[in-house]
Short mmCIF file of C-alpha atoms and ligand atoms in Angstrom, two decimals:
data_model
loop_
_atom_site.label_atom_id
_atom_site.label_comp_id
_atom_site.label_asym_id
_atom_site.label_seq_id
_atom_site.Cartn_x
_atom_site.Cartn_y
_atom_site.Cartn_z
CA MET F 1 0.00 0.00 0.00
CA PRO F 2 1.22 3.51 -0.67
CA ARG F 3 1.59 5.51 2.54
CA HIS F 4 0.88 8.83 0.85
CA VAL F 5 -1.46 9.43 -2.10
CA ALA F 6 -1.61 12.88 -3.74
CA ILE F 7 -4.43 13.71 -6.15
CA ILE F 8 -5.11 16.41 -8.72
CA MET F 9 -8.89 16.38 -8.78
CA ASP F 10 -9.55 17.47 -12.34
CA GLY F 11 -12.54 17.33 -14.66
CA ASN F 12 -15.39 18.80 -12.59
CA GLY F 13 -16.24 21.35 -15.29
CA ARG F 14 -16.28 18.76 -18.08
CA TRP F 15 -18.40 16.41 -15.98
CA ALA F 16 -21.00 19.18 -15.63
CA LYS F 17 -20.79 20.21 -19.28
CA LYS F 18 -21.50 16.66 -20.43
CA ARG F 19 -24.75 16.86 -18.46
CA HIS F 20 -25.63 20.38 -19.63
CA LEU F 21 -25.19 21.64 -16.08
CA PRO F 22 -23.30 24.71 -14.85
CA ARG F 23 -19.65 24.10 -13.88
CA ALA F 24 -20.63 24.72 -10.24
CA ALA F 25 -22.66 21.49 -10.29
CA GLY F 26 -19.46 19.60 -11.15
CA HIS F 27 -17.59 21.13 -8.23
CA LYS F 28 -20.45 20.25 -5.88
CA LYS F 29 -20.49 16.68 -7.12
CA GLY F 30 -16.72 16.54 -6.74
CA VAL F 31 -17.12 16.94 -2.98
CA ASP F 32 -18.80 13.51 -2.87
CA SER F 33 -15.69 11.99 -4.46
CA VAL F 34 -13.52 13.63 -1.80
CA ARG F 35 -15.68 12.14 0.94
CA ALA F 36 -15.49 8.72 -0.73
CA MET F 37 -11.70 9.01 -1.04
CA VAL F 38 -11.26 9.84 2.65
CA GLY F 39 -13.27 6.73 3.57
CA ALA F 40 -11.42 4.57 1.05
CA CYS F 41 -8.00 5.70 2.31
CA ILE F 42 -8.95 4.99 5.92
CA GLY F 43 -10.26 1.56 4.87
CA ARG F 44 -7.01 0.72 3.09
CA GLY F 45 -4.64 1.96 5.78
CA ILE F 46 -3.29 4.82 3.65
CA GLU F 47 -1.88 7.35 6.12
CA TYR F 48 -1.73 10.53 4.03
CA LEU F 49 -4.13 11.84 1.42
CA THR F 50 -3.29 15.16 -0.24
CA ILE F 51 -5.75 16.82 -2.61
CA PHE F 52 -5.32 19.82 -4.89
CA ALA F 53 -8.43 21.94 -4.37
CA PHE F 54 -7.39 25.33 -5.74
CA SER F 55 -4.16 26.30 -7.44
CA SER F 56 -2.43 29.66 -7.27
CA GLU F 57 -3.35 29.95 -10.97
CA ASN F 58 -7.07 29.24 -10.46
CA TRP F 59 -7.64 32.93 -9.54
CA ARG F 60 -7.52 33.46 -13.31
CA ARG F 61 -10.95 31.82 -13.65
CA PRO F 62 -14.14 33.88 -13.99
CA GLU F 63 -14.89 35.74 -10.77
CA GLU F 64 -18.21 33.95 -10.45
CA GLU F 65 -16.54 30.52 -10.42
CA VAL F 66 -13.84 31.62 -7.97
CA SER F 67 -16.40 32.96 -5.54
CA PHE F 68 -18.51 29.81 -5.89
CA LEU F 69 -15.46 27.68 -5.06
CA MET F 70 -14.67 29.81 -1.99
CA GLY F 71 -18.25 29.52 -0.79
CA LEU F 72 -18.22 25.77 -1.38
CA PHE F 73 -14.96 25.40 0.54
CA ASN F 74 -16.53 27.33 3.43
CA SER F 75 -19.71 25.28 3.59
CA VAL F 76 -17.92 21.95 3.17
CA LEU F 77 -15.57 22.77 6.04
CA GLU F 78 -18.45 23.84 8.28
CA ARG F 79 -20.39 20.70 7.50
CA GLU F 80 -17.62 18.09 7.48
CA ILE F 81 -15.16 19.03 10.24
CA GLY F 82 -17.15 17.20 12.94
CA ARG F 83 -17.34 14.03 10.87
CA LEU F 84 -13.65 14.13 9.94
CA HIS F 85 -12.76 14.50 13.61
CA LYS F 86 -15.03 11.60 14.60
CA ASN F 87 -13.31 9.44 11.99
CA GLY F 88 -9.84 10.20 13.33
CA VAL F 89 -8.77 12.44 10.44
CA ARG F 90 -6.19 15.17 10.94
CA LEU F 91 -6.90 18.12 8.65
CA LYS F 92 -4.06 20.22 7.25
CA LEU F 93 -4.06 23.10 4.78
CA ILE F 94 -1.13 24.02 2.57
CA GLY F 95 -1.00 27.15 0.46
CA ASP F 96 -0.98 30.91 0.77
CA LEU F 97 -4.02 31.61 2.94
CA SER F 98 -3.39 35.37 2.97
CA ARG F 99 -5.74 35.90 0.00
CA PHE F 100 -8.69 34.16 1.68
CA GLU F 101 -11.49 35.86 3.62
CA PRO F 102 -10.66 36.08 7.35
CA ARG F 103 -13.77 34.03 8.17
CA LEU F 104 -12.54 31.15 5.96
CA VAL F 105 -9.05 31.31 7.47
CA GLU F 106 -10.58 31.16 10.93
CA LEU F 107 -12.60 28.08 9.97
CA ILE F 108 -9.47 26.41 8.59
CA ARG F 109 -7.44 27.14 11.73
CA HIS F 110 -10.26 25.88 13.92
CA GLY F 111 -10.48 22.64 11.89
CA GLU F 112 -6.72 22.11 12.04
CA ALA F 113 -6.60 22.74 15.80
CA LEU F 114 -9.59 20.48 16.53
CA THR F 115 -8.15 17.53 14.59
CA ALA F 116 -4.43 18.08 15.35
CA ASP F 117 -4.02 14.90 17.45
CA ASN F 118 -5.79 12.52 15.03
CA ARG F 119 -3.58 10.03 13.21
CA LYS F 120 -5.85 7.62 11.37
CA LEU F 121 -5.46 9.68 8.19
CA THR F 122 -3.84 13.04 7.51
CA LEU F 123 -5.94 14.86 4.93
CA THR F 124 -4.02 17.75 3.40
CA VAL F 125 -5.96 20.21 1.29
CA ALA F 126 -3.84 22.33 -1.05
CA ALA F 127 -5.62 25.67 -1.46
CA ASN F 128 -4.11 28.67 -3.21
CA TYR F 129 -1.14 26.34 -3.46
CA GLY F 130 1.60 26.29 -6.06
CA GLY F 131 4.73 24.17 -6.03
CA ARG F 132 6.87 27.16 -6.96
CA TRP F 133 5.27 29.26 -4.23
CA ASP F 134 6.07 26.49 -1.74
CA ILE F 135 9.75 26.28 -2.73
CA MET F 136 10.14 30.06 -2.63
CA GLN F 137 8.46 30.51 0.75
CA ALA F 138 10.74 27.79 2.11
CA VAL F 139 13.87 29.40 0.62
CA ASN F 140 12.89 32.78 2.03
CA ALA F 141 12.15 31.42 5.50
CA LEU F 142 15.46 29.50 5.54
CA CYS F 143 17.42 32.61 4.49
CA ARG F 144 15.63 34.76 7.06
CA GLU F 145 16.50 32.37 9.87
CA HIS F 146 20.06 31.54 8.79
CA PRO F 147 21.32 34.55 6.80
CA GLN F 148 24.95 33.76 7.59
CA GLN F 149 24.79 30.34 5.81
CA ALA F 150 23.31 31.66 2.56
CA GLY F 151 25.02 30.01 -0.41
CA GLN F 152 25.75 26.76 1.47
CA PHE F 153 22.31 25.30 2.05
CA THR F 154 21.62 21.63 1.31
CA GLU F 155 18.39 19.87 0.31
CA GLN F 156 18.12 18.61 3.88
CA ASP F 157 18.28 22.20 5.17
CA LEU F 158 15.38 23.29 2.97
CA ALA F 159 13.05 20.30 3.46
CA PRO F 160 11.77 21.27 6.95
CA TYR F 161 10.59 24.64 5.62
CA LEU F 162 8.36 23.19 2.91
CA ALA F 163 4.64 23.40 3.57
CA MET F 164 4.21 19.62 3.91
CA ALA F 165 7.27 18.90 6.03
CA TYR F 166 5.10 16.85 8.42
CA ALA F 167 4.44 14.17 5.78
CA PRO F 168 6.58 11.66 3.87
CA GLU F 169 6.83 12.42 0.15
CA PRO F 170 3.90 11.06 -1.92
CA ASP F 171 4.27 7.47 -3.12
CA LEU F 172 1.43 7.68 -5.63
CA PHE F 173 0.26 10.70 -7.62
CA ILE F 174 -3.12 10.48 -9.35
CA ARG F 175 -4.53 12.97 -11.86
CA THR F 176 -8.09 12.51 -13.08
CA GLY F 177 -9.62 14.23 -16.12
CA GLY F 178 -7.21 12.96 -18.78
CA GLU F 179 -4.63 15.75 -18.63
CA GLN F 180 -1.05 14.56 -18.16
CA ARG F 181 0.66 17.44 -16.40
CA VAL F 182 1.59 18.55 -12.88
CA SER F 183 0.01 22.05 -13.05
CA ASN F 184 2.36 23.45 -10.37
CA PHE F 185 1.33 20.90 -7.71
CA LEU F 186 3.96 19.47 -5.32
CA LEU F 187 7.04 20.09 -7.48
CA TRP F 188 9.69 19.31 -4.86
CA GLN F 189 7.89 16.42 -3.21
CA LEU F 190 7.02 14.53 -6.41
CA ALA F 191 10.66 13.91 -7.36
CA TYR F 192 10.34 10.11 -6.94
CA THR F 193 6.57 9.65 -6.86
CA GLU F 194 4.86 7.13 -9.16
CA PHE F 195 2.45 8.89 -11.57
CA TYR F 196 -0.98 7.58 -12.55
CA PHE F 197 -3.25 9.32 -15.04
CA THR F 198 -6.86 8.43 -15.72
CA ASP F 199 -9.48 9.77 -18.13
CA LYS F 200 -12.13 9.42 -15.44
CA LEU F 201 -13.47 12.82 -14.42
CA TRP F 202 -13.14 13.65 -10.73
CA PRO F 203 -16.88 13.37 -9.90
CA GLU F 204 -16.75 9.80 -11.31
CA PHE F 205 -13.69 8.77 -9.31
CA ASN F 206 -14.49 6.26 -6.57
CA ALA F 207 -12.94 3.55 -4.36
CA GLN F 208 -12.84 1.11 -7.27
CA ALA F 209 -10.95 3.63 -9.39
CA LEU F 210 -8.52 4.18 -6.51
CA ASP F 211 -7.93 0.43 -6.36
CA ALA F 212 -7.08 0.42 -10.07
CA ALA F 213 -4.47 3.11 -9.40
CA ILE F 214 -3.07 1.11 -6.49
CA VAL F 215 -2.83 -2.05 -8.63
CA SER F 216 -0.81 -0.04 -11.16
CA TYR F 217 1.35 1.40 -8.37
CA ARG F 218 2.10 -2.06 -7.00
CA SER F 219 3.30 -3.26 -10.39
CA ARG F 220 6.02 -0.59 -10.51
CA GLU F 221 9.60 -1.06 -9.43
CA ARG F 222 10.76 1.98 -7.49
CA ARG F 223 14.47 2.07 -8.14
CA PHE F 224 15.42 5.53 -6.81
CA GLY F 225 18.38 5.58 -9.18
CA ARG F 226 19.59 2.06 -8.38
CA THR F 227 19.57 -0.98 -10.67
CA SER F 228 16.94 -3.67 -10.57
CA GLU F 229 19.61 -6.21 -9.48
CA GLN F 230 20.55 -4.10 -6.47
CA LEU F 231 16.93 -4.00 -5.36
CA MET F 232 16.63 -7.79 -5.69
CA ALA F 233 19.73 -8.26 -3.54
CA THR F 234 18.35 -5.93 -0.86
CA ALA F 235 15.01 -7.74 -0.94
CA ASP F 236 16.84 -11.08 -0.46
CA VAL F 237 18.68 -9.74 2.59
CA ILE F 238 15.44 -8.46 4.12
CA ALA F 239 13.65 -11.74 3.43
CA ALA F 240 16.51 -13.76 4.92
CA LYS F 241 16.55 -11.56 8.01
CA ALA F 242 12.79 -11.89 8.39
CA ALA F 243 13.06 -15.68 8.12
CA ASP F 244 16.07 -15.61 10.46
CA LYS F 245 18.11 -17.62 7.95
CA PRO F 246 21.67 -17.09 6.74
CA LEU F 247 21.68 -15.54 3.28
CA VAL F 248 24.24 -17.98 1.89
CA GLN F 249 23.86 -21.63 2.85
CA ASN F 250 27.09 -23.37 3.90
CA ALA F 251 28.13 -26.05 1.46
C1 LIG V 1 -10.96 20.73 -11.09
O1 LIG V 1 -11.92 20.68 -12.09
C2 LIG V 1 -11.39 21.59 -9.93
C3 LIG V 1 -10.66 22.86 -9.79
C4 LIG V 1 -9.66 23.25 -10.52
C5 LIG V 1 -11.10 23.71 -8.73
P1 LIG V 1 -11.94 21.75 -13.26
O2 LIG V 1 -12.84 22.87 -12.84
O3 LIG V 1 -10.57 22.14 -13.64
O4 LIG V 1 -12.64 20.92 -14.41
P2 LIG V 1 -12.31 20.97 -15.96
O5 LIG V 1 -10.85 20.70 -16.12
O6 LIG V 1 -12.70 22.34 -16.44
O7 LIG V 1 -13.17 19.89 -16.54
C1 LIG V 2 -5.27 21.82 -11.45
O1 LIG V 2 -6.36 21.78 -12.31
C2 LIG V 2 -5.64 22.47 -10.17
C3 LIG V 2 -6.65 21.79 -9.35
C4 LIG V 2 -7.19 20.63 -9.58
C5 LIG V 2 -7.03 22.50 -8.17
P1 LIG V 2 -6.55 22.86 -13.47
O2 LIG V 2 -7.77 22.43 -14.22
O3 LIG V 2 -6.56 24.23 -12.90
O4 LIG V 2 -5.22 22.66 -14.33
P2 LIG V 2 -4.85 23.13 -15.80
O5 LIG V 2 -5.17 24.60 -15.88
O6 LIG V 2 -5.71 22.35 -16.74
O7 LIG V 2 -3.42 22.81 -15.95
MG1 LIG V 3 -9.26 21.42 -15.04
#
């Protein structure tokens, strides 16, 4: 099982268009898929679910759609926080919240504080998030705190300043809606993530579709730069240790 699944929930607008409905209807329907995904992840022992809800580029959409999305975010939080908490979900937000209404920010902070000690599943919602924004805010924070080391920072120095430093990097990335791009999602964290693209539109995505993605994930060999033979050798050592047997039998 992947420990961390990250999803670009795409295709709400096209789902609505196919049904001659306004785009808003697709976004509303998409909330049901989020709820289903939270349940499915808990059921499968997946520890981290990260969903892209609103990108730093989505402000470019018509004002009417942006304000609908903000309102939807507000009402979903109000309605679902209690249930998430009851189900042992820790809620986290990543992104630049400074552009949101104070009332929405307050709701987010309240939800994060209420659920902070839950560990069944960590649900991270990326809102007004961009991968480049994340890297830059981390670089700036690091430089502010350690100005004298500027020019000598390592990857390990930067990592704790990234917005999702509390989570392992995603194992499985899923994008629905047929597009095969990253759209400024978790640029740093996806360096060694397995990618899975599906034509299914987000409102159609369900537990069965998640299982199809997991089947694909499990068929991959994650080499992290090594050779296949090296991985086999490591697996043999682990198996031998687990079985408490010497790796090489004496002749
Ligand atoms: C994803 O669905 C949801 C958000 C970006 C908020 P879209 O709204 O991008 O749906 P399509 O891509 O237009 O079908
Ligand atoms: C990516 O979807 C952002 C979210 C799902 C929130 P978009 O629909 O905005 O991506 P592009 O514009 O097609 O790349
Ligand atoms: Mg889209």
